[in-house]
Amino acid sequence: MPVNLVAPDPKSLLPVAGVALGVATANIRKPGRKDLLVIRLDDGAKVAGVFTQNRFCAAPVVVAREHLSAPGAGSMRALVVNTGNANAGTGRNGLAHARQTCADLARLLGCTAEQVLPFSTGVIMEPLPVDRIAAGLPACVADLRADNWFNAAQAIMTTDTLPKAVSQQVLIANSTVTITGIAKGAGMIHPDMATMLGYIATDARVSLPLLKSALAHAAKHSFNCITVDGDTSTNDAFMLIASGKADMTELNDADSPAYRALRDAVTQVAARLAQAIVRDGEGATKFISIRVEGGRSEDECRKVGFAIAHSPLVKTAFFASDPNLGRILAAIGYAGVGDLEVGKIELYLDDVLVARDGGRNPDYREEDGQRVMRQSEITVRVVLNRGGISATLWTCDLSHDYVSINADYRS
């Protein structure tokens, strides 16, 4: 079961003016489940995106990047997402299939194929069933409505056990701005932007350069702060949409309080979605926050945090509720911070000081560590005592079920 995660209340998911969503059951891989999503945007909407850095990136990633970098790319009209098939490792045919999907949807919506962004998730190295997608697109279009975010979150799930969706409103320049987002992911989760599929929309009016800036900030402080298993997917994408329908002056000053308020609100939504992915990590039984403090740079804090978060030995110890905490010290030591002074480091489990002065805290008691390790939510705090910078990351434990889920994934 997910770690303290519940499905969102559909009524809590706020419509974003200028954005409509439609889903269909296209039988792409498994019959009888929602597996195709169309997000239609009103004319004038702006879209920014970041994608996986995996060199074996999927065909839809290649095509979406092309469309976003083309002249006039600020006028996207639709996004189309299928689950069940990643269209990755599919060569030239995969690219042709991604482009055909864009063209098929463009004909239905009355726009150009270049104004459509494709996304896929699912099994790698299998041909995309474009005939099933084409057959399902009219049902998606017929289903388009502004209050369809919950169904949209369901339609992009793969091994997720629950849909992930968040809404928030914020007052910006005396105008109420709405932000709603969905994401999917439970395995192949590791930051190298991105780490899943994520779509956030707002009705704010914001210039395209600032929209890209807000997206980069949100990605860095949310989806690039999580890991489940250390595997970066071929299909990862995180998109930020601004419909421009809010009654406000367009934001075009990166130093303005109004822009920072929008950026921070988008980041908050993204962080809640990112944490939901970790809570729903494949086979996860524990949600673990790793806070590294007292560093000289954010980069070195993240290195230490991810060394802990990625370690199979650390993650299995958390699953077993075994305070074998020397594994954490070992991970800190190989994190790649060459001049780290281990004698200055303090290690805490929640409020329990475990290690200091280069070794075990003389006052540490095994039963205190065991008490914390048995919790479903745990905070690991590492104090480097070499500067004033900190970073927080989120991960989960590694259980028997993770192996079972991935061993049976194609069954």
CSV table of C-alpha atoms in Angstrom, one decimal:
chain,number,residue,atom,x,y,z
A,1,MET,CA,0.0,0.0,0.0
A,2,PRO,CA,1.2,3.6,-0.6
A,3,VAL,CA,2.8,5.3,2.3
A,4,ASN,CA,0.2,7.7,3.8
A,5,LEU,CA,-1.1,8.5,0.4
A,6,VAL,CA,-4.8,8.7,-0.5
A,7,ALA,CA,-6.5,9.4,-3.8
A,8,PRO,CA,-7.3,13.1,-4.4
A,9,ASP,CA,-11.0,14.1,-4.0
A,10,PRO,CA,-12.2,14.9,-7.6
A,11,LYS,CA,-14.0,17.9,-6.2
A,12,SER,CA,-10.8,19.4,-4.9
A,13,LEU,CA,-9.3,19.6,-8.4
A,14,LEU,CA,-10.0,23.0,-9.7
A,15,PRO,CA,-10.6,23.7,-13.4
A,16,VAL,CA,-8.1,25.9,-15.2
A,17,ALA,CA,-9.7,28.3,-17.6
A,18,GLY,CA,-8.6,27.6,-21.2
A,19,VAL,CA,-7.7,24.0,-20.5
A,20,ALA,CA,-10.0,21.0,-21.2
A,21,LEU,CA,-9.2,17.3,-20.7
A,22,GLY,CA,-10.7,14.2,-22.3
A,23,VAL,CA,-9.9,10.5,-21.7
A,24,ALA,CA,-10.7,7.3,-23.4
A,25,THR,CA,-10.3,3.5,-23.1
A,26,ALA,CA,-8.3,2.7,-26.2
A,27,ASN,CA,-7.1,-0.8,-25.1
A,28,ILE,CA,-3.5,0.1,-25.8
A,29,ARG,CA,-2.1,-2.7,-23.6
A,30,LYS,CA,-4.7,-3.8,-21.1
A,31,PRO,CA,-8.4,-3.8,-21.8
A,32,GLY,CA,-11.0,-1.9,-19.9
A,33,ARG,CA,-8.8,0.8,-18.4
A,34,LYS,CA,-8.4,4.5,-19.1
A,35,ASP,CA,-5.2,4.8,-21.2
A,36,LEU,CA,-5.5,7.8,-23.5
A,37,LEU,CA,-5.6,11.5,-22.6
A,38,VAL,CA,-6.0,14.6,-24.6
A,39,ILE,CA,-5.4,18.0,-23.1
A,40,ARG,CA,-6.8,20.8,-25.3
A,41,LEU,CA,-5.6,24.4,-24.9
A,42,ASP,CA,-7.3,27.5,-26.0
A,43,ASP,CA,-5.6,29.7,-28.5
A,44,GLY,CA,-2.9,31.9,-26.8
A,45,ALA,CA,-1.8,29.3,-24.2
A,46,LYS,CA,2.0,29.0,-23.6
A,47,VAL,CA,3.7,25.7,-22.9
A,48,ALA,CA,7.2,25.0,-21.5
A,49,GLY,CA,8.8,21.6,-21.0
A,50,VAL,CA,11.8,19.7,-19.6
A,51,PHE,CA,12.6,16.2,-20.6
A,52,THR,CA,14.7,13.1,-19.7
A,53,GLN,CA,18.4,13.3,-20.3
A,54,ASN,CA,18.5,9.6,-21.1
A,55,ARG,CA,20.3,9.3,-24.4
A,56,PHE,CA,17.9,6.5,-25.4
A,57,CYS,CA,15.0,8.9,-25.1
A,58,ALA,CA,11.6,7.9,-26.5
A,59,ALA,CA,10.2,8.9,-29.9
A,60,PRO,CA,7.6,11.2,-28.3
A,61,VAL,CA,10.3,13.0,-26.4
A,62,VAL,CA,12.2,13.7,-29.6
A,63,VAL,CA,9.0,14.9,-31.4
A,64,ALA,CA,7.8,17.1,-28.4
A,65,ARG,CA,11.3,18.7,-28.2
A,66,GLU,CA,11.1,19.4,-32.0
A,67,HIS,CA,7.7,21.0,-31.7
A,68,LEU,CA,8.6,23.1,-28.7
A,69,SER,CA,11.7,24.5,-30.4
A,70,ALA,CA,10.1,25.2,-33.7
A,71,PRO,CA,9.3,28.8,-34.8
A,72,GLY,CA,6.0,29.9,-33.2
A,73,ALA,CA,6.2,27.2,-30.6
A,74,GLY,CA,4.5,29.4,-28.1
A,75,SER,CA,1.1,28.5,-29.6
A,76,MET,CA,0.6,24.9,-28.7
A,77,ARG,CA,-3.0,23.7,-28.9
A,78,ALA,CA,-2.9,20.1,-27.4
A,79,LEU,CA,-1.1,17.4,-25.6
A,80,VAL,CA,-1.8,13.7,-26.1
A,81,VAL,CA,-0.7,11.1,-23.6
A,82,ASN,CA,-0.9,7.3,-23.9
A,83,THR,CA,-0.1,4.7,-21.3
A,84,GLY,CA,0.7,1.0,-21.8
A,85,ASN,CA,3.4,1.6,-24.4
A,86,ALA,CA,6.4,3.8,-24.1
A,87,ASN,CA,7.2,4.1,-27.9
A,88,ALA,CA,10.9,4.0,-26.8
A,89,GLY,CA,13.6,1.9,-28.4
A,90,THR,CA,11.4,1.8,-31.5
A,91,GLY,CA,13.7,3.6,-34.1
A,92,ARG,CA,12.4,5.4,-37.1
A,93,ASN,CA,9.1,3.7,-37.0
A,94,GLY,CA,8.6,5.1,-33.5
A,95,LEU,CA,9.2,8.6,-34.6
A,96,ALA,CA,6.8,8.1,-37.5
A,97,HIS,CA,4.1,6.8,-35.1
A,98,ALA,CA,4.6,9.7,-32.7
A,99,ARG,CA,4.2,12.2,-35.6
A,100,GLN,CA,1.2,10.3,-36.9
A,101,THR,CA,-0.5,10.6,-33.5
A,102,CYS,CA,0.0,14.3,-33.6
A,103,ALA,CA,-1.4,14.6,-37.1
A,104,ASP,CA,-4.4,12.4,-36.2
A,105,LEU,CA,-5.3,14.6,-33.2
A,106,ALA,CA,-4.6,17.8,-35.1
A,107,ARG,CA,-7.2,16.9,-37.8
A,108,LEU,CA,-9.8,16.4,-35.0
A,109,LEU,CA,-9.0,19.7,-33.3
A,110,GLY,CA,-8.4,21.9,-36.4
A,111,CYS,CA,-4.8,22.8,-35.7
A,112,THR,CA,-1.4,21.8,-37.2
A,113,ALA,CA,0.5,18.6,-36.1
A,114,GLU,CA,3.3,20.9,-34.9
A,115,GLN,CA,0.9,22.4,-32.4
A,116,VAL,CA,0.4,19.0,-30.7
A,117,LEU,CA,2.8,17.5,-28.1
A,118,PRO,CA,3.0,13.7,-27.8
A,119,PHE,CA,3.8,11.7,-24.7
A,120,SER,CA,3.9,8.0,-24.0
A,121,THR,CA,4.6,5.7,-21.0
A,122,GLY,CA,4.7,2.0,-20.5
A,123,VAL,CA,6.6,-0.9,-21.9
A,124,ILE,CA,9.8,-0.1,-23.8
A,125,MET,CA,10.8,-1.5,-27.2
A,126,GLU,CA,7.4,-2.5,-28.4
A,127,PRO,CA,5.7,-0.9,-31.5
A,128,LEU,CA,3.2,1.8,-30.6
A,129,PRO,CA,-0.4,0.6,-31.6
A,130,VAL,CA,-1.2,3.8,-33.5
A,131,ASP,CA,-4.4,2.3,-34.9
A,132,ARG,CA,-5.8,1.9,-31.4
A,133,ILE,CA,-4.7,5.4,-30.5
A,134,ALA,CA,-6.3,6.9,-33.6
A,135,ALA,CA,-9.5,5.0,-32.9
A,136,GLY,CA,-9.6,6.3,-29.3
A,137,LEU,CA,-8.9,10.0,-30.0
A,138,PRO,CA,-12.5,10.9,-31.1
A,139,ALA,CA,-13.7,9.6,-27.7
A,140,CYS,CA,-11.1,11.8,-25.9
A,141,VAL,CA,-12.2,14.8,-27.9
A,142,ALA,CA,-15.9,14.1,-27.2
A,143,ASP,CA,-15.0,13.8,-23.4
A,144,LEU,CA,-13.2,17.2,-23.3
A,145,ARG,CA,-14.2,19.2,-20.3
A,146,ALA,CA,-12.5,21.5,-17.8
A,147,ASP,CA,-13.4,19.5,-14.7
A,148,ASN,CA,-11.8,16.2,-15.9
A,149,TRP,CA,-8.5,16.4,-14.0
A,150,PHE,CA,-9.2,13.3,-11.8
A,151,ASN,CA,-10.0,11.1,-14.8
A,152,ALA,CA,-6.9,12.5,-16.5
A,153,ALA,CA,-4.7,11.5,-13.6
A,154,GLN,CA,-6.1,8.0,-13.8
A,155,ALA,CA,-5.5,7.8,-17.6
A,156,ILE,CA,-1.8,8.3,-17.3
A,157,MET,CA,-1.1,5.7,-14.6
A,158,THR,CA,1.1,2.6,-15.2
A,159,THR,CA,2.2,0.8,-12.0
A,160,ASP,CA,0.8,3.6,-9.9
A,161,THR,CA,-1.7,2.3,-7.3
A,162,LEU,CA,-3.4,5.7,-7.0
A,163,PRO,CA,-3.9,8.8,-9.2
A,164,LYS,CA,-1.8,11.8,-8.3
A,165,ALA,CA,-3.4,15.3,-8.7
A,166,VAL,CA,-3.1,18.6,-6.8
A,167,SER,CA,-4.8,22.0,-7.0
A,168,GLN,CA,-3.9,25.3,-5.4
A,169,GLN,CA,-5.0,28.9,-5.7
A,170,VAL,CA,-2.8,32.0,-5.0
A,171,LEU,CA,-3.4,35.7,-5.0
A,172,ILE,CA,-1.1,37.4,-7.5
A,173,ALA,CA,-1.3,41.1,-8.2
A,174,ASN,CA,-4.8,41.2,-6.6
A,175,SER,CA,-6.0,38.4,-8.9
A,176,THR,CA,-6.8,34.8,-7.9
A,177,VAL,CA,-4.7,32.4,-9.9
A,178,THR,CA,-5.5,28.7,-10.2
A,179,ILE,CA,-2.8,26.0,-10.5
A,180,THR,CA,-3.7,22.3,-11.1
A,181,GLY,CA,-1.4,19.5,-11.9
A,182,ILE,CA,-1.3,15.7,-12.4
A,183,ALA,CA,1.6,13.3,-12.4
A,184,LYS,CA,2.4,9.6,-12.8
A,185,GLY,CA,5.2,7.5,-11.6
A,186,ALA,CA,6.1,4.7,-9.2
A,187,GLY,CA,9.2,3.0,-10.7
A,188,MET,CA,12.1,4.1,-12.9
A,189,ILE,CA,12.2,7.2,-10.7
A,190,HIS,CA,15.5,9.1,-10.5
A,191,PRO,CA,16.3,12.7,-11.2
A,192,ASP,CA,17.9,13.7,-14.5
A,193,MET,CA,15.0,15.8,-15.5
A,194,ALA,CA,12.6,14.6,-15.5
A,195,THR,CA,11.6,11.6,-13.5
A,196,MET,CA,8.0,10.8,-14.6
A,197,LEU,CA,5.2,12.4,-16.5
A,198,GLY,CA,3.9,15.6,-15.0
A,199,TYR,CA,1.5,18.3,-16.3
A,200,ILE,CA,0.8,21.5,-14.4
A,201,ALA,CA,-1.5,24.2,-15.8
A,202,THR,CA,-2.3,27.7,-14.6
A,203,ASP,CA,-4.5,30.4,-15.8
A,204,ALA,CA,-1.8,33.0,-15.0
A,205,ARG,CA,-0.7,35.4,-17.7
A,206,VAL,CA,3.1,35.1,-17.9
A,207,SER,CA,5.7,35.6,-20.7
A,208,LEU,CA,7.2,32.5,-22.2
A,209,PRO,CA,10.7,33.2,-20.9
A,210,LEU,CA,9.4,33.5,-17.3
A,211,LEU,CA,7.2,30.4,-17.8
A,212,LYS,CA,10.4,28.5,-18.7
A,213,SER,CA,12.2,29.9,-15.7
A,214,ALA,CA,9.3,28.9,-13.3
A,215,LEU,CA,9.4,25.4,-14.8
A,216,ALA,CA,13.2,25.1,-14.3
A,217,HIS,CA,12.9,26.3,-10.7
A,218,ALA,CA,9.9,23.9,-10.0
A,219,ALA,CA,11.7,20.9,-11.5
A,220,LYS,CA,14.9,21.5,-9.5
A,221,HIS,CA,13.0,21.7,-6.2
A,222,SER,CA,10.5,18.9,-6.7
A,223,PHE,CA,10.9,16.2,-9.3
A,224,ASN,CA,14.6,16.5,-9.3
A,225,CYS,CA,14.6,15.9,-5.6
A,226,ILE,CA,13.2,12.4,-5.6
A,227,THR,CA,14.4,8.9,-6.2
A,228,VAL,CA,12.7,5.5,-5.9
A,229,ASP,CA,15.2,3.1,-7.6
A,230,GLY,CA,17.9,5.1,-9.3
A,231,ASP,CA,16.6,4.4,-12.9
A,232,THR,CA,16.0,7.4,-15.1
A,233,SER,CA,13.2,6.6,-17.6
A,234,THR,CA,13.4,7.0,-21.4
A,235,ASN,CA,10.1,9.0,-21.5
A,236,ASP,CA,10.2,11.5,-18.6
A,237,ALA,CA,8.7,14.9,-19.2
A,238,PHE,CA,7.4,17.7,-17.0
A,239,MET,CA,5.2,20.3,-18.7
A,240,LEU,CA,4.0,23.7,-17.5
A,241,ILE,CA,1.0,25.3,-19.2
A,242,ALA,CA,-0.1,28.9,-18.8
A,243,SER,CA,-3.5,29.6,-20.4
A,244,GLY,CA,-3.4,33.4,-19.8
A,245,LYS,CA,-7.1,33.6,-18.9
A,246,ALA,CA,-6.6,35.2,-15.4
A,247,ASP,CA,-7.6,38.8,-15.1
A,248,MET,CA,-4.1,40.2,-14.6
A,249,THR,CA,-1.3,42.0,-16.3
A,250,GLU,CA,1.2,39.6,-18.0
A,251,LEU,CA,4.2,38.8,-15.8
A,252,ASN,CA,7.5,39.7,-17.5
A,253,ASP,CA,9.8,40.8,-14.7
A,254,ALA,CA,11.7,38.0,-13.1
A,255,ASP,CA,12.5,40.1,-10.0
A,256,SER,CA,8.9,41.1,-9.3
A,257,PRO,CA,7.1,39.8,-6.2
A,258,ALA,CA,4.2,38.7,-8.4
A,259,TYR,CA,6.4,36.4,-10.6
A,260,ARG,CA,8.1,34.9,-7.5
A,261,ALA,CA,4.6,34.2,-6.0
A,262,LEU,CA,3.6,32.3,-9.1
A,263,ARG,CA,6.9,30.5,-9.3
A,264,ASP,CA,6.8,29.4,-5.7
A,265,ALA,CA,3.1,28.3,-6.0
A,266,VAL,CA,3.9,26.2,-9.0
A,267,THR,CA,6.9,24.7,-7.2
A,268,GLN,CA,4.7,23.8,-4.2
A,269,VAL,CA,2.2,22.0,-6.5
A,270,ALA,CA,5.1,20.2,-8.2
A,271,ALA,CA,6.7,19.2,-4.8
A,272,ARG,CA,3.4,17.7,-3.6
A,273,LEU,CA,3.1,15.7,-6.8
A,274,ALA,CA,6.8,14.6,-6.5
A,275,GLN,CA,6.3,13.4,-3.0
A,276,ALA,CA,3.1,11.5,-4.0
A,277,ILE,CA,5.3,9.6,-6.5
A,278,VAL,CA,7.7,8.6,-3.8
A,279,ARG,CA,4.9,7.6,-1.4
A,280,ASP,CA,3.5,5.4,-4.2
A,281,GLY,CA,6.9,4.0,-5.0
A,282,GLU,CA,6.8,0.4,-6.2
A,283,GLY,CA,6.6,-1.8,-3.1
A,284,ALA,CA,7.4,1.1,-0.8
A,285,THR,CA,6.4,0.9,2.9
A,286,LYS,CA,8.2,4.0,4.1
A,287,PHE,CA,8.6,7.6,3.1
A,288,ILE,CA,12.0,9.0,3.9
A,289,SER,CA,13.0,12.7,3.9
A,290,ILE,CA,16.8,13.3,3.7
A,291,ARG,CA,17.9,16.7,4.7
A,292,VAL,CA,21.6,17.6,4.3
A,293,GLU,CA,22.5,20.8,6.1
A,294,GLY,CA,25.7,22.9,6.7
A,295,GLY,CA,27.1,22.4,3.2
A,296,ARG,CA,29.2,24.7,1.1
A,297,SER,CA,27.0,24.3,-1.9
A,298,GLU,CA,23.6,22.9,-2.9
A,299,ASP,CA,25.4,20.5,-5.2
A,300,GLU,CA,27.4,18.9,-2.5
A,301,CYS,CA,24.4,18.6,-0.3
A,302,ARG,CA,22.5,16.9,-3.0
A,303,LYS,CA,25.5,14.5,-3.7
A,304,VAL,CA,25.4,13.4,-0.1
A,305,GLY,CA,21.6,13.1,0.0
A,306,PHE,CA,21.4,11.1,-3.2
A,307,ALA,CA,24.2,8.8,-2.1
A,308,ILE,CA,22.1,7.8,0.9
A,309,ALA,CA,18.8,7.7,-1.1
A,310,HIS,CA,20.3,5.5,-3.8
A,311,SER,CA,22.0,3.0,-1.6
A,312,PRO,CA,20.3,-0.5,-1.8
A,313,LEU,CA,21.8,-1.3,1.6
A,314,VAL,CA,20.4,1.8,3.2
A,315,LYS,CA,17.0,1.3,1.6
A,316,THR,CA,16.7,-2.4,2.6
A,317,ALA,CA,17.7,-1.5,6.2
A,318,PHE,CA,14.8,0.9,6.3
A,319,PHE,CA,12.5,-1.8,4.9
A,320,ALA,CA,13.6,-4.1,7.7
A,321,SER,CA,13.4,-1.4,10.4
A,322,ASP,CA,17.0,-2.3,11.1
A,323,PRO,CA,19.1,0.6,12.5
A,324,ASN,CA,22.2,-0.6,10.7
A,325,LEU,CA,23.2,3.0,10.4
A,326,GLY,CA,26.8,2.5,9.5
A,327,ARG,CA,25.4,2.0,6.0
A,328,ILE,CA,24.4,5.7,6.0
A,329,LEU,CA,27.9,6.8,7.1
A,330,ALA,CA,29.4,4.7,4.3
A,331,ALA,CA,27.1,6.3,1.7
A,332,ILE,CA,28.1,9.8,2.9
A,333,GLY,CA,31.7,8.8,2.6
A,334,TYR,CA,31.5,7.8,-1.1
A,335,ALA,CA,29.2,10.7,-2.1
A,336,GLY,CA,32.0,12.3,-4.0
A,337,VAL,CA,32.7,15.3,-1.7
A,338,GLY,CA,36.5,14.9,-1.7
A,339,ASP,CA,37.4,17.3,1.2
A,340,LEU,CA,34.6,16.2,3.5
A,341,GLU,CA,35.8,16.2,7.2
A,342,VAL,CA,34.0,13.2,8.7
A,343,GLY,CA,34.8,14.3,12.2
A,344,LYS,CA,32.5,17.3,11.8
A,345,ILE,CA,29.5,15.4,10.6
A,346,GLU,CA,26.4,14.8,12.7
A,347,LEU,CA,23.8,12.2,11.7
A,348,TYR,CA,20.3,12.2,13.1
A,349,LEU,CA,17.3,9.9,12.7
A,350,ASP,CA,14.4,12.3,13.4
A,351,ASP,CA,15.5,13.8,16.7
A,352,VAL,CA,17.9,11.0,17.6
A,353,LEU,CA,21.6,11.9,17.3
A,354,VAL,CA,23.2,8.7,16.0
A,355,ALA,CA,26.8,9.7,15.1
A,356,ARG,CA,29.2,12.6,15.7
A,357,ASP,CA,33.0,13.2,15.9
A,358,GLY,CA,33.6,10.5,13.3
A,359,GLY,CA,31.7,7.7,15.0
A,360,ARG,CA,28.8,6.5,17.1
A,361,ASN,CA,27.3,9.0,19.5
A,362,PRO,CA,28.2,7.7,23.0
A,363,ASP,CA,24.7,8.6,24.2
A,364,TYR,CA,23.0,6.8,21.2
A,365,ARG,CA,20.8,3.8,22.2
A,366,GLU,CA,19.8,1.1,19.7
A,367,GLU,CA,16.2,1.1,20.9
A,368,ASP,CA,15.9,4.8,20.0
A,369,GLY,CA,17.1,4.1,16.5
A,370,GLN,CA,14.7,1.1,16.3
A,371,ARG,CA,11.8,3.3,17.4
A,372,VAL,CA,12.4,5.7,14.5
A,373,MET,CA,13.1,3.0,11.9
A,374,ARG,CA,9.7,1.4,12.6
A,375,GLN,CA,7.8,4.6,11.6
A,376,SER,CA,6.2,4.9,8.2
A,377,GLU,CA,7.7,8.4,7.8
A,378,ILE,CA,11.3,9.0,8.7
A,379,THR,CA,13.7,12.0,8.5
A,380,VAL,CA,17.4,11.5,8.0
A,381,ARG,CA,19.3,14.7,8.8
A,382,VAL,CA,23.0,15.0,8.0
A,383,VAL,CA,24.8,18.1,9.3
A,384,LEU,CA,28.1,18.6,7.4
A,385,ASN,CA,29.1,21.7,9.5
A,386,ARG,CA,31.1,23.2,6.7
A,387,GLY,CA,28.8,26.0,5.4
A,388,GLY,CA,25.3,27.4,5.4
A,389,ILE,CA,23.6,25.6,2.5
A,390,SER,CA,21.1,22.8,2.7
A,391,ALA,CA,19.0,20.6,0.4
A,392,THR,CA,16.1,18.2,1.0
A,393,LEU,CA,15.4,15.0,-1.0
A,394,TRP,CA,12.7,12.4,-0.8
A,395,THR,CA,13.0,8.6,-1.2
A,396,CYS,CA,11.5,5.3,0.0
A,397,ASP,CA,12.6,1.9,1.2
A,398,LEU,CA,13.3,-1.1,-1.1
A,399,SER,CA,11.1,-4.1,-0.4
A,400,HIS,CA,10.5,-7.6,-1.7
A,401,ASP,CA,7.5,-6.3,-3.6
A,402,TYR,CA,9.6,-4.0,-5.7
A,403,VAL,CA,11.3,-7.1,-7.2
A,404,SER,CA,8.0,-8.8,-7.7
A,405,ILE,CA,6.3,-5.8,-9.4
A,406,ASN,CA,9.1,-5.4,-11.9
A,407,ALA,CA,9.6,-9.1,-12.5
A,408,ASP,CA,5.9,-9.4,-13.4
A,409,TYR,CA,5.6,-6.0,-15.2
A,410,ARG,CA,5.1,-7.4,-18.7
A,411,SER,CA,2.9,-10.4,-17.6
